[in-house]
Amino acid sequence: MTKKTIVVTGGAGFIGSNFVYYMLNKYPDYRIVCVDCLTYAGNLSTLKTALENPNFRFEKLNICDYDAIKNLFEEEKPDIVVNFAAESHVDRSIKNPDIFVKTNISGTQTLMDVCRELNVPRFHQVSTDEVYGDLPLDRPDLFFTEKTPVHASSPYSASKAGADLLVLAYYRTFNFPATISRCSNNYGPYHFPEKLIPLMIINALNDKPLPVYGDGKNVRDWLYVEDHCKAIDLIIHSNKLGEVYNVGGHNEMANIDIVKLILGKLKKPESLITFVEDRKGHDRRYAIDPTKIHDELGWLPETKFADGIEKTIDWYLNNKSWWEEIISGEYKNYYSKMYGEN
Ligand code: NAD
Ligand code: TYD
């Protein structure tokens, strides 16, 4: 494999950091340059082992800062830029949409403008299945394909959809060499405690109430984070440009079933479950049809949910200091504002 320099934006967050480790392990000759401005969701301790690798560089930069990004790219001459950097939590987007538009839309545009200016040969946008809106619960025969119209429900998904449209417009207008992946819900190590699976694991471990929105019947299509990393690896090493790929492993589960499964694994009582007010505009069901990425690039998910959730729970049990540091800091204020004094 020819040596490459890959810029990973948002590499101090959940999926970006898993991608950093995946790439450092798989391609020992590659240079991985992480760009992250370390918002509440970015954590340098996540990258502790990567920082010891001479092929890894970390730069604390905002993707909206054109000059700083341009200086870095001039120096590093990336072969590929993979954009994970984003505001990623639906509940926060309902409270404060502004930063979602800035980072997710303007940040993506800024990165693409620098890439165009410097003729970076390849750009990949990490998007989400949430851009398609939702599916009804009573139509299990329906799935999101790449042809499903974009129909976002939350400020988060609308901002991701806006970025996707810009990427496709840059491809059409400027022949900008880009691809997009739209993945379903990920789970695994380094998942920030505000999201469903880590939140429920951590609350259960601390014998705190588990807040389930609405009736708990909303369905998500869960994929182990490493399978998502493998999909992105395949896309960026393919010769496909201007394409969108849906990524998902046909693993639909209702929230309440996930919560009960976690309680069962941790031997905690179901009486910890507390039904709370529903999320505004709450999407009912996400379900990905991954036929295109399978047929064109040979991608298939490798980790079954039963194994992935086991590995994930073990990771949270074995890495208490990672999440204890987070939940004892600024996150405490977020939690009490969001869920009351639980
Ligand atoms: P995350 O919130 O855990 O991490 C986001 C990272 O981006 C953080 O490290 C943060 O510091 C950084 N960041 C935020 N704003 C930035 C800015 N302006 N400049 C530089 N860095 C900035 O998110 P995640 O769950 O790892 O998601 C990564 C990407 O994958 C996002 O684009 C998200 O939309 C997409 N995605 C996530 C999921 C999921 O289930 N989590 C599923 C599909 C797609
Ligand atoms: P989340 O992890 O925020 O991902 P997304 O909304 O992007 O799919 O939420 C997953 C599902 O879990 C979603 O239907 C909302 C629900 N949920 C709860 O029921 N309680 C919670 O405390 C959280 C954070 C989420």
Short mmCIF file of C-alpha atoms and ligand atoms in Angstrom, two decimals:
data_model
loop_
_atom_site.label_atom_id
_atom_site.label_comp_id
_atom_site.label_asym_id
_atom_site.label_seq_id
_atom_site.Cartn_x
_atom_site.Cartn_y
_atom_site.Cartn_z
CA MET A 1 0.00 0.00 0.00
CA THR A 2 1.44 3.41 -0.96
CA LYS A 3 2.14 5.65 1.99
CA LYS A 4 -0.60 8.23 2.52
CA THR A 5 -1.33 11.17 4.78
CA ILE A 6 -4.89 11.20 6.05
CA VAL A 7 -6.45 14.11 7.90
CA VAL A 8 -9.14 12.96 10.32
CA THR A 9 -11.27 15.83 11.62
CA GLY A 10 -13.20 15.20 14.85
CA GLY A 11 -10.71 12.45 15.73
CA ALA A 12 -10.98 13.12 19.47
CA GLY A 13 -14.67 12.16 19.45
CA PHE A 14 -16.35 8.76 19.47
CA ILE A 15 -16.23 7.47 15.89
CA GLY A 16 -13.28 9.63 14.79
CA SER A 17 -11.04 8.22 17.54
CA ASN A 18 -12.06 4.65 16.70
CA PHE A 19 -11.17 5.45 13.08
CA VAL A 20 -7.78 6.89 14.12
CA TYR A 21 -6.92 3.65 15.97
CA TYR A 22 -8.29 1.48 13.18
CA MET A 23 -6.15 3.25 10.57
CA LEU A 24 -2.96 3.38 12.68
CA ASN A 25 -3.25 -0.38 13.23
CA LYS A 26 -4.19 -1.32 9.70
CA TYR A 27 -1.78 1.00 7.86
CA PRO A 28 1.44 1.28 9.89
CA ASP A 29 3.02 3.39 7.11
CA TYR A 30 0.27 6.01 6.95
CA ARG A 31 0.50 9.39 8.61
CA ILE A 32 -2.71 10.23 10.49
CA VAL A 33 -3.26 13.91 11.29
CA CYS A 34 -6.12 14.60 13.67
CA VAL A 35 -7.82 18.00 13.65
CA ASP A 36 -10.18 18.62 16.56
CA CYS A 37 -11.10 21.76 18.50
CA LEU A 38 -11.96 19.68 21.60
CA THR A 39 -15.54 20.70 22.30
CA TYR A 40 -17.26 19.06 25.29
CA ALA A 41 -17.39 15.88 23.15
CA GLY A 42 -13.69 15.80 22.29
CA ASN A 43 -11.30 14.22 24.72
CA LEU A 44 -7.52 14.08 24.39
CA SER A 45 -7.29 11.21 26.86
CA THR A 46 -9.09 9.13 24.24
CA LEU A 47 -6.08 9.62 21.96
CA LYS A 48 -3.45 8.87 24.65
CA THR A 49 -2.10 5.75 22.92
CA ALA A 50 -2.26 7.34 19.46
CA LEU A 51 -0.22 10.30 20.72
CA GLU A 52 2.65 7.90 21.46
CA ASN A 53 2.73 6.82 17.80
CA PRO A 54 5.26 8.79 15.66
CA ASN A 55 2.88 8.50 12.66
CA PHE A 56 0.20 10.44 14.52
CA ARG A 57 -0.15 14.20 14.90
CA PHE A 58 -2.84 16.08 16.81
CA GLU A 59 -3.75 19.72 16.09
CA LYS A 60 -6.30 21.59 18.17
CA LEU A 61 -8.08 23.53 15.41
CA ASN A 62 -11.61 24.51 14.51
CA ILE A 63 -12.78 23.30 11.08
CA CYS A 64 -14.43 26.71 10.60
CA ASP A 65 -11.01 28.44 10.76
CA TYR A 66 -10.03 28.67 7.08
CA ASP A 67 -6.53 30.12 7.61
CA ALA A 68 -5.50 27.66 10.31
CA ILE A 69 -6.77 24.69 8.30
CA LYS A 70 -5.06 25.98 5.16
CA ASN A 71 -1.71 26.36 6.98
CA LEU A 72 -1.95 22.83 8.31
CA PHE A 73 -2.95 21.33 4.96
CA GLU A 74 -0.15 23.25 3.18
CA GLU A 75 2.30 21.70 5.59
CA GLU A 76 0.87 18.17 5.65
CA LYS A 77 -0.30 17.86 2.02
CA PRO A 78 -3.03 15.33 2.83
CA ASP A 79 -3.98 12.66 0.30
CA ILE A 80 -7.38 12.25 1.92
CA VAL A 81 -9.48 14.31 4.33
CA VAL A 82 -12.15 12.43 6.30
CA ASN A 83 -14.59 14.79 8.03
CA PHE A 84 -16.05 13.43 11.27
CA ALA A 85 -16.03 16.81 13.06
CA ALA A 86 -19.57 17.76 14.00
CA GLU A 87 -21.98 18.63 16.71
CA SER A 88 -23.65 15.26 17.00
CA HIS A 89 -26.34 15.18 19.69
CA VAL A 90 -30.00 15.63 18.67
CA ASP A 91 -31.10 16.81 22.14
CA ARG A 92 -28.46 19.56 22.19
CA SER A 93 -29.52 20.64 18.67
CA ILE A 94 -33.07 21.14 19.94
CA LYS A 95 -31.76 23.45 22.69
CA ASN A 96 -29.14 25.30 20.61
CA PRO A 97 -29.30 24.87 16.82
CA ASP A 98 -26.85 27.71 16.09
CA ILE A 99 -23.59 25.83 16.68
CA PHE A 100 -24.91 22.91 14.60
CA VAL A 101 -25.31 25.14 11.56
CA LYS A 102 -21.87 26.70 12.13
CA THR A 103 -19.87 23.53 12.61
CA ASN A 104 -21.79 21.03 10.53
CA ILE A 105 -22.54 23.21 7.51
CA SER A 106 -20.03 26.10 7.50
CA GLY A 107 -17.26 23.88 8.87
CA THR A 108 -17.75 21.36 6.06
CA GLN A 109 -17.80 24.14 3.49
CA THR A 110 -14.60 25.65 4.91
CA LEU A 111 -12.81 22.29 4.77
CA MET A 112 -13.93 21.75 1.18
CA ASP A 113 -12.81 25.26 0.16
CA VAL A 114 -9.33 24.65 1.58
CA CYS A 115 -9.21 21.28 -0.18
CA ARG A 116 -10.19 22.88 -3.48
CA GLU A 117 -7.65 25.68 -3.07
CA LEU A 118 -4.85 23.19 -2.40
CA ASN A 119 -6.06 20.47 -4.78
CA VAL A 120 -6.42 17.83 -2.08
CA PRO A 121 -7.20 14.68 -4.11
CA ARG A 122 -9.95 13.23 -1.94
CA PHE A 123 -12.56 14.29 0.63
CA HIS A 124 -14.95 12.04 2.52
CA GLN A 125 -17.95 13.36 4.43
CA VAL A 126 -19.14 11.23 7.35
CA SER A 127 -22.90 11.72 7.39
CA THR A 128 -25.82 9.95 9.00
CA ASP A 129 -28.98 8.02 8.14
CA GLU A 130 -30.86 10.71 10.09
CA VAL A 131 -30.81 12.93 6.96
CA TYR A 132 -33.61 10.69 5.58
CA GLY A 133 -35.99 11.50 8.46
CA ASP A 134 -37.79 8.48 9.85
CA LEU A 135 -39.83 5.43 8.84
CA PRO A 136 -43.17 4.29 10.29
CA LEU A 137 -43.07 1.53 12.92
CA ASP A 138 -45.79 -0.46 11.15
CA ARG A 139 -43.95 -0.78 7.82
CA PRO A 140 -41.00 -3.12 8.53
CA ASP A 141 -40.67 -3.64 4.77
CA LEU A 142 -39.40 -0.05 4.26
CA PHE A 143 -35.70 0.89 4.43
CA PHE A 144 -33.58 3.95 3.64
CA THR A 145 -31.77 3.58 0.32
CA GLU A 146 -29.45 6.17 -1.23
CA LYS A 147 -32.44 7.25 -3.37
CA THR A 148 -34.67 7.99 -0.37
CA PRO A 149 -35.32 11.77 -0.35
CA VAL A 150 -33.54 13.82 2.30
CA HIS A 151 -36.21 14.76 4.84
CA ALA A 152 -34.52 15.69 8.12
CA SER A 153 -36.48 16.06 11.38
CA SER A 154 -34.12 17.69 13.91
CA PRO A 155 -31.79 20.70 13.70
CA TYR A 156 -28.94 18.16 13.96
CA SER A 157 -30.09 16.06 11.02
CA ALA A 158 -31.03 19.16 9.01
CA SER A 159 -27.51 20.52 9.47
CA LYS A 160 -26.01 17.19 8.37
CA ALA A 161 -28.35 17.16 5.37
CA GLY A 162 -27.27 20.72 4.51
CA ALA A 163 -23.64 19.62 4.55
CA ASP A 164 -24.41 16.61 2.35
CA LEU A 165 -26.14 18.82 -0.21
CA LEU A 166 -23.11 21.14 -0.28
CA VAL A 167 -20.74 18.19 -0.79
CA LEU A 168 -22.82 16.91 -3.71
CA ALA A 169 -23.09 20.43 -5.15
CA TYR A 170 -19.29 20.83 -4.96
CA TYR A 171 -18.91 17.51 -6.78
CA ARG A 172 -21.32 18.59 -9.52
CA THR A 173 -20.15 22.19 -9.86
CA PHE A 174 -16.40 21.92 -9.28
CA ASN A 175 -15.82 18.22 -9.91
CA PHE A 176 -14.74 18.18 -6.27
CA PRO A 177 -13.50 14.64 -5.50
CA ALA A 178 -15.83 13.68 -2.68
CA THR A 179 -17.85 10.80 -1.30
CA ILE A 180 -20.45 10.58 1.48
CA SER A 181 -21.34 7.76 3.88
CA ARG A 182 -24.64 7.73 5.78
CA CYS A 183 -24.38 5.35 8.67
CA SER A 184 -26.91 4.15 11.22
CA ASN A 185 -26.43 4.48 15.01
CA ASN A 186 -22.97 3.38 16.16
CA TYR A 187 -22.01 1.92 19.53
CA GLY A 188 -18.71 0.85 21.06
CA PRO A 189 -15.73 2.20 23.05
CA TYR A 190 -15.28 5.96 23.68
CA HIS A 191 -18.99 6.71 23.08
CA PHE A 192 -19.80 9.96 24.90
CA PRO A 193 -22.04 9.34 27.96
CA GLU A 194 -24.87 11.59 26.70
CA LYS A 195 -25.91 9.01 24.05
CA LEU A 196 -28.36 6.17 24.72
CA ILE A 197 -26.12 3.11 25.16
CA PRO A 198 -23.30 4.61 27.27
CA LEU A 199 -25.78 6.68 29.28
CA MET A 200 -27.77 3.58 30.20
CA ILE A 201 -24.65 1.52 31.02
CA ILE A 202 -23.23 4.26 33.25
CA ASN A 203 -26.52 5.05 35.01
CA ALA A 204 -27.12 1.35 35.64
CA LEU A 205 -23.62 0.96 37.08
CA ASN A 206 -24.31 3.94 39.36
CA ASP A 207 -27.82 2.65 40.32
CA LYS A 208 -29.35 5.84 38.86
CA PRO A 209 -32.70 6.01 37.00
CA LEU A 210 -32.55 5.13 33.30
CA PRO A 211 -34.51 7.87 31.44
CA VAL A 212 -36.41 6.36 28.49
CA TYR A 213 -38.08 8.89 26.18
CA GLY A 214 -41.80 8.47 25.41
CA ASP A 215 -42.95 4.86 25.20
CA GLY A 216 -39.44 3.48 24.49
CA LYS A 217 -40.66 1.90 21.25
CA ASN A 218 -38.56 4.05 18.91
CA VAL A 219 -36.31 1.87 16.79
CA ARG A 220 -32.64 2.42 15.90
CA ASP A 221 -30.44 0.30 13.61
CA TRP A 222 -27.26 -0.34 15.64
CA LEU A 223 -23.80 -0.94 14.14
CA TYR A 224 -20.57 -1.69 15.99
CA VAL A 225 -18.26 1.28 15.45
CA GLU A 226 -15.43 -0.78 13.95
CA ASP A 227 -17.72 -1.94 11.14
CA HIS A 228 -18.39 1.72 10.32
CA CYS A 229 -14.62 2.40 10.25
CA LYS A 230 -14.16 -0.52 7.84
CA ALA A 231 -16.83 0.89 5.54
CA ILE A 232 -15.13 4.30 5.42
CA ASP A 233 -11.75 2.64 4.80
CA LEU A 234 -13.24 0.79 1.79
CA ILE A 235 -14.87 3.94 0.39
CA ILE A 236 -11.78 6.16 0.63
CA HIS A 237 -9.58 3.51 -0.98
CA SER A 238 -12.04 2.90 -3.84
CA ASN A 239 -12.10 4.81 -7.12
CA LYS A 240 -15.70 5.96 -6.54
CA LEU A 241 -16.39 9.70 -6.54
CA GLY A 242 -19.62 11.66 -6.16
CA GLU A 243 -21.27 8.63 -4.57
CA VAL A 244 -23.34 8.25 -1.41
CA TYR A 245 -23.16 4.97 0.54
CA ASN A 246 -25.61 3.90 3.23
CA VAL A 247 -23.95 1.88 6.01
CA GLY A 248 -25.92 -0.34 8.37
CA GLY A 249 -26.13 -3.93 9.48
CA HIS A 250 -29.87 -4.73 9.63
CA ASN A 251 -29.87 -4.67 13.40
CA GLU A 252 -33.03 -2.84 14.42
CA MET A 253 -33.93 -2.65 18.09
CA ALA A 254 -36.47 -0.72 20.15
CA ASN A 255 -34.85 1.52 22.78
CA ILE A 256 -36.66 -0.20 25.63
CA ASP A 257 -35.27 -3.59 24.57
CA ILE A 258 -31.71 -2.23 24.55
CA VAL A 259 -32.22 -0.73 28.00
CA LYS A 260 -33.58 -4.01 29.39
CA LEU A 261 -30.74 -5.96 27.80
CA ILE A 262 -28.14 -3.67 29.43
CA LEU A 263 -29.86 -4.00 32.82
CA GLY A 264 -29.92 -7.78 32.43
CA LYS A 265 -26.22 -7.96 31.53
CA LEU A 266 -25.30 -5.79 34.52
CA LYS A 267 -27.69 -7.69 36.80
CA LYS A 268 -29.56 -4.50 37.73
CA PRO A 269 -33.34 -4.27 38.33
CA GLU A 270 -35.78 -3.05 35.66
CA SER A 271 -37.27 -0.80 38.33
CA LEU A 272 -34.43 1.62 37.42
CA ILE A 273 -36.25 2.35 34.13
CA THR A 274 -38.02 5.74 34.23
CA PHE A 275 -40.21 6.86 31.35
CA VAL A 276 -39.67 10.57 30.78
CA GLU A 277 -41.14 13.21 28.45
CA ASP A 278 -40.59 12.38 24.79
CA ARG A 279 -37.98 14.16 22.65
CA LYS A 280 -39.53 16.87 20.42
CA GLY A 281 -39.95 15.61 16.84
CA HIS A 282 -38.63 12.20 17.93
CA ASP A 283 -37.88 10.01 14.88
CA ARG A 284 -39.73 6.69 15.18
CA ARG A 285 -37.59 4.27 13.20
CA TYR A 286 -34.31 4.24 11.29
CA ALA A 287 -33.45 1.28 9.05
CA ILE A 288 -30.69 1.14 6.46
CA ASP A 289 -30.60 -0.85 3.22
CA PRO A 290 -26.84 -1.44 2.77
CA THR A 291 -27.13 -3.23 -0.61
CA LYS A 292 -25.13 -0.62 -2.55
CA ILE A 293 -22.00 -0.68 -0.37
CA HIS A 294 -22.17 -4.46 -0.26
CA ASP A 295 -22.53 -4.88 -4.03
CA GLU A 296 -20.06 -2.18 -5.09
CA LEU A 297 -17.39 -2.41 -2.37
CA GLY A 298 -17.95 -5.80 -0.73
CA TRP A 299 -18.70 -4.35 2.73
CA LEU A 300 -20.49 -6.52 5.27
CA PRO A 301 -20.85 -5.94 9.01
CA GLU A 302 -18.67 -8.34 10.99
CA THR A 303 -19.66 -7.83 14.63
CA LYS A 304 -22.98 -9.28 15.72
CA PHE A 305 -24.94 -7.12 18.19
CA ALA A 306 -24.77 -9.82 20.88
CA ASP A 307 -20.94 -9.72 20.75
CA GLY A 308 -20.64 -5.98 20.22
CA ILE A 309 -22.78 -5.04 23.21
CA GLU A 310 -20.85 -7.49 25.39
CA LYS A 311 -17.54 -5.92 24.29
CA THR A 312 -18.96 -2.42 24.82
CA ILE A 313 -20.23 -3.12 28.34
CA ASP A 314 -16.87 -4.70 29.21
CA TRP A 315 -15.10 -1.63 27.87
CA TYR A 316 -17.14 0.68 30.14
CA LEU A 317 -16.49 -1.63 33.09
CA ASN A 318 -12.74 -1.63 32.38
CA ASN A 319 -12.41 2.07 31.58
CA LYS A 320 -14.23 3.71 34.45
CA SER A 321 -11.65 6.50 34.79
CA TRP A 322 -12.38 7.59 31.17
CA TRP A 323 -16.09 8.17 31.78
CA GLU A 324 -15.87 9.13 35.46
CA GLU A 325 -13.71 12.09 34.47
CA ILE A 326 -16.36 13.15 31.94
CA ILE A 327 -19.41 12.78 34.16
CA SER A 328 -17.78 14.64 37.05
CA GLY A 329 -17.05 17.72 34.90
CA GLU A 330 -19.16 20.08 32.80
CA TYR A 331 -21.36 17.13 31.79
CA LYS A 332 -22.94 17.28 35.28
CA ASN A 333 -24.57 20.64 34.41
CA TYR A 334 -25.85 19.31 31.08
CA TYR A 335 -27.28 16.25 32.81
CA SER A 336 -29.15 18.11 35.51
CA LYS A 337 -30.58 20.63 33.00
CA MET A 338 -31.65 17.82 30.65
CA TYR A 339 -32.99 15.27 33.14
CA GLY A 340 -33.57 17.22 36.35
CA GLU A 341 -31.71 16.35 39.52
CA ASN A 342 -31.55 12.58 38.87
P1 NAD B 1 -18.81 13.12 18.74
O1 NAD B 1 -19.71 14.21 19.19
O2 NAD B 1 -18.45 12.02 19.68
O3 NAD B 1 -17.43 13.75 18.24
C1 NAD B 1 -17.36 14.92 17.47
C2 NAD B 1 -15.93 15.43 17.52
O4 NAD B 1 -15.85 16.58 16.67
C3 NAD B 1 -15.47 15.87 18.92
O5 NAD B 1 -14.18 15.38 19.18
C4 NAD B 1 -15.47 17.40 18.82
O6 NAD B 1 -14.50 18.01 19.67
C5 NAD B 1 -15.15 17.61 17.35
N1 NAD B 1 -15.62 18.91 16.86
C6 NAD B 1 -16.86 19.44 17.03
N2 NAD B 1 -16.91 20.65 16.44
C7 NAD B 1 -15.70 20.88 15.87
C8 NAD B 1 -15.14 21.95 15.12
N3 NAD B 1 -15.85 23.04 14.82
N4 NAD B 1 -13.84 21.84 14.71
C9 NAD B 1 -13.12 20.74 15.01
N5 NAD B 1 -13.59 19.71 15.73
C10 NAD B 1 -14.86 19.78 16.14
O7 NAD B 1 -19.48 12.55 17.41
P2 NAD B 1 -19.48 11.06 16.81
O8 NAD B 1 -20.61 10.32 17.37
O9 NAD B 1 -18.11 10.51 16.87
O10 NAD B 1 -19.85 11.39 15.30
C11 NAD B 1 -18.82 11.65 14.33
C12 NAD B 1 -19.47 11.90 13.00
O11 NAD B 1 -20.23 10.76 12.60
C13 NAD B 1 -20.45 13.07 13.00
O12 NAD B 1 -20.28 13.78 11.79
C14 NAD B 1 -21.82 12.42 13.07
O13 NAD B 1 -22.78 13.22 12.43
C15 NAD B 1 -21.56 11.14 12.30
N6 NAD B 1 -22.41 9.99 12.67
C16 NAD B 1 -22.54 9.59 13.98
C17 NAD B 1 -23.29 8.47 14.28
C18 NAD B 1 -23.41 7.96 15.70
O14 NAD B 1 -24.14 6.99 15.95
N7 NAD B 1 -22.72 8.52 16.68
C19 NAD B 1 -23.92 7.74 13.27
C20 NAD B 1 -23.76 8.17 11.95
C21 NAD B 1 -22.99 9.28 11.67
P1 TYD B 2 -29.27 8.90 20.80
O1 TYD B 2 -28.21 8.01 21.37
O2 TYD B 2 -29.33 10.31 21.25
O3 TYD B 2 -29.11 8.80 19.22
P2 TYD B 2 -30.10 9.36 18.04
O4 TYD B 2 -31.15 10.19 18.62
O5 TYD B 2 -29.16 10.17 17.21
O6 TYD B 2 -30.61 8.14 17.36
O7 TYD B 2 -30.68 8.25 21.08
C1 TYD B 2 -31.00 6.94 20.62
C2 TYD B 2 -32.45 6.68 20.97
O8 TYD B 2 -32.58 6.62 22.38
C3 TYD B 2 -33.40 7.77 20.52
O9 TYD B 2 -34.61 7.18 20.09
C4 TYD B 2 -33.65 8.60 21.77
C5 TYD B 2 -33.53 7.58 22.87
N1 TYD B 2 -33.02 8.09 24.17
C6 TYD B 2 -33.73 7.85 25.35
O10 TYD B 2 -34.79 7.19 25.34
N2 TYD B 2 -33.23 8.33 26.53
C7 TYD B 2 -32.07 9.04 26.58
O11 TYD B 2 -31.68 9.49 27.70
C8 TYD B 2 -31.33 9.28 25.37
C9 TYD B 2 -30.05 10.05 25.38
C10 TYD B 2 -31.84 8.77 24.18
#
